């Protein structure tokens, strides 16, 4: 099973926490929020997650490999070159979400 998480927002309501890291990497209960989401998805049988990223993509990409190994779930990224709202990232991630099993 696959899942899509929209993580491209700027996190303005969480400033100053999001000035140095993107919102998904802000810690909650001593873990980055994205890690909590990935663990919950893994627990319900999700095997692959596509993250629609935009804000500070290089920071997100640096952490993703660590999370992928830690959670044991495949993580792919769909990167916006400019903010596209909610529907834009869905369209960009479509190819990564299509089941290639036939």
Short mmCIF file of C-alpha atoms in Angstrom, two decimals:
data_model
loop_
_atom_site.label_atom_id
_atom_site.label_comp_id
_atom_site.label_asym_id
_atom_site.label_seq_id
_atom_site.Cartn_x
_atom_site.Cartn_y
_atom_site.Cartn_z
CA UNK A 1 0.00 0.00 0.00
CA UNK A 2 1.18 3.52 -0.79
CA UNK A 3 0.57 6.86 0.91
CA UNK A 4 1.16 10.51 0.07
CA UNK A 5 2.07 13.12 2.66
CA UNK A 6 1.98 16.80 1.71
CA UNK A 7 4.98 18.36 3.45
CA UNK A 8 5.64 21.37 1.24
CA UNK A 9 4.27 24.11 3.46
CA UNK A 10 6.42 26.86 4.93
CA UNK A 11 5.32 26.23 8.52
CA UNK A 12 4.78 29.93 9.20
CA UNK A 13 2.55 29.26 12.21
CA UNK A 14 5.37 27.31 13.85
CA UNK A 15 7.96 30.05 13.54
CA UNK A 16 10.58 30.48 14.93
CA UNK A 17 10.91 26.66 15.02
CA UNK A 18 10.64 26.42 11.23
CA UNK A 19 13.23 29.06 10.42
CA UNK A 20 16.01 26.46 10.57
CA UNK A 21 14.17 23.23 9.70
CA UNK A 22 11.06 22.39 7.66
CA UNK A 23 7.86 21.75 9.62
CA UNK A 24 7.99 17.92 9.24
CA UNK A 25 11.35 17.88 11.03
CA UNK A 26 10.16 19.89 14.05
CA UNK A 27 10.24 17.57 17.04
CA UNK A 28 7.13 16.49 18.92
CA UNK A 29 7.47 13.97 21.78
CA UNK A 30 11.23 13.85 21.10
CA UNK A 31 10.83 12.76 17.46
CA UNK A 32 10.49 14.67 14.20
CA UNK A 33 6.79 14.89 13.28
CA UNK A 34 7.39 13.17 9.96
CA UNK A 35 8.89 10.16 11.75
CA UNK A 36 5.73 9.82 13.86
CA UNK A 37 3.64 9.84 10.68
CA UNK A 38 5.87 7.29 8.95
CA UNK A 39 5.72 4.96 11.95
CA UNK A 40 1.91 5.21 12.05
CA UNK A 41 1.66 4.46 8.33
CA UNK A 42 4.01 1.49 8.65
CA UNK A 43 1.86 0.14 11.50
CA UNK A 44 -1.22 0.00 9.24
CA UNK A 45 0.56 -1.73 6.36
CA UNK A 46 1.86 1.10 4.20
CA UNK A 47 5.07 0.02 2.46
CA UNK A 48 5.82 3.10 0.36
CA UNK A 49 5.36 6.80 1.10
CA UNK A 50 5.63 9.68 -1.35
CA UNK A 51 6.47 13.01 0.26
CA UNK A 52 5.42 16.09 -1.70
CA UNK A 53 8.16 18.54 -0.68
CA UNK A 54 8.83 22.18 -1.47
CA UNK A 55 10.24 24.21 1.45
CA UNK A 56 13.92 23.50 2.23
CA UNK A 57 14.01 20.32 0.10
CA UNK A 58 17.74 19.77 0.64
CA UNK A 59 17.23 19.56 4.41
CA UNK A 60 14.36 17.09 3.97
CA UNK A 61 16.32 14.94 1.53
CA UNK A 62 19.25 14.69 3.96
CA UNK A 63 17.01 13.21 6.64
CA UNK A 64 14.92 10.91 4.45
CA UNK A 65 17.46 8.12 4.01
CA UNK A 66 17.91 7.89 7.78
CA UNK A 67 14.13 7.68 8.29
CA UNK A 68 13.74 5.15 5.50
CA UNK A 69 16.19 2.78 7.20
CA UNK A 70 14.86 3.48 10.69
CA UNK A 71 11.21 2.80 9.85
CA UNK A 72 11.74 0.17 7.16
CA UNK A 73 9.51 1.87 4.62
CA UNK A 74 10.32 3.08 1.09
CA UNK A 75 10.28 6.87 0.85
CA UNK A 76 10.10 8.71 -2.47
CA UNK A 77 9.93 12.44 -3.03
CA UNK A 78 7.97 14.59 -5.40
CA UNK A 79 9.47 18.07 -5.38
CA UNK A 80 7.63 21.24 -6.33
CA UNK A 81 9.73 23.96 -7.93
CA UNK A 82 7.18 26.52 -6.74
CA UNK A 83 4.24 26.30 -4.32
CA UNK A 84 1.29 24.73 -6.15
CA UNK A 85 -1.36 24.62 -3.42
CA UNK A 86 -2.98 21.30 -2.53
CA UNK A 87 -3.91 19.85 -5.93
CA UNK A 88 -0.57 20.63 -7.59
CA UNK A 89 1.51 18.23 -5.50
CA UNK A 90 -1.08 15.50 -6.09
CA UNK A 91 -0.67 15.88 -9.85
CA UNK A 92 3.14 15.95 -9.56
CA UNK A 93 3.18 12.80 -7.43
CA UNK A 94 0.72 10.86 -9.60
CA UNK A 95 3.38 8.81 -11.43
CA UNK A 96 5.04 7.81 -8.15
CA UNK A 97 1.69 6.70 -6.70
CA UNK A 98 0.54 4.56 -9.62
CA UNK A 99 0.78 0.89 -8.72
CA UNK A 100 3.37 -0.66 -11.04
CA UNK A 101 2.21 -4.21 -10.33
CA UNK A 102 -0.13 -4.08 -13.30
#
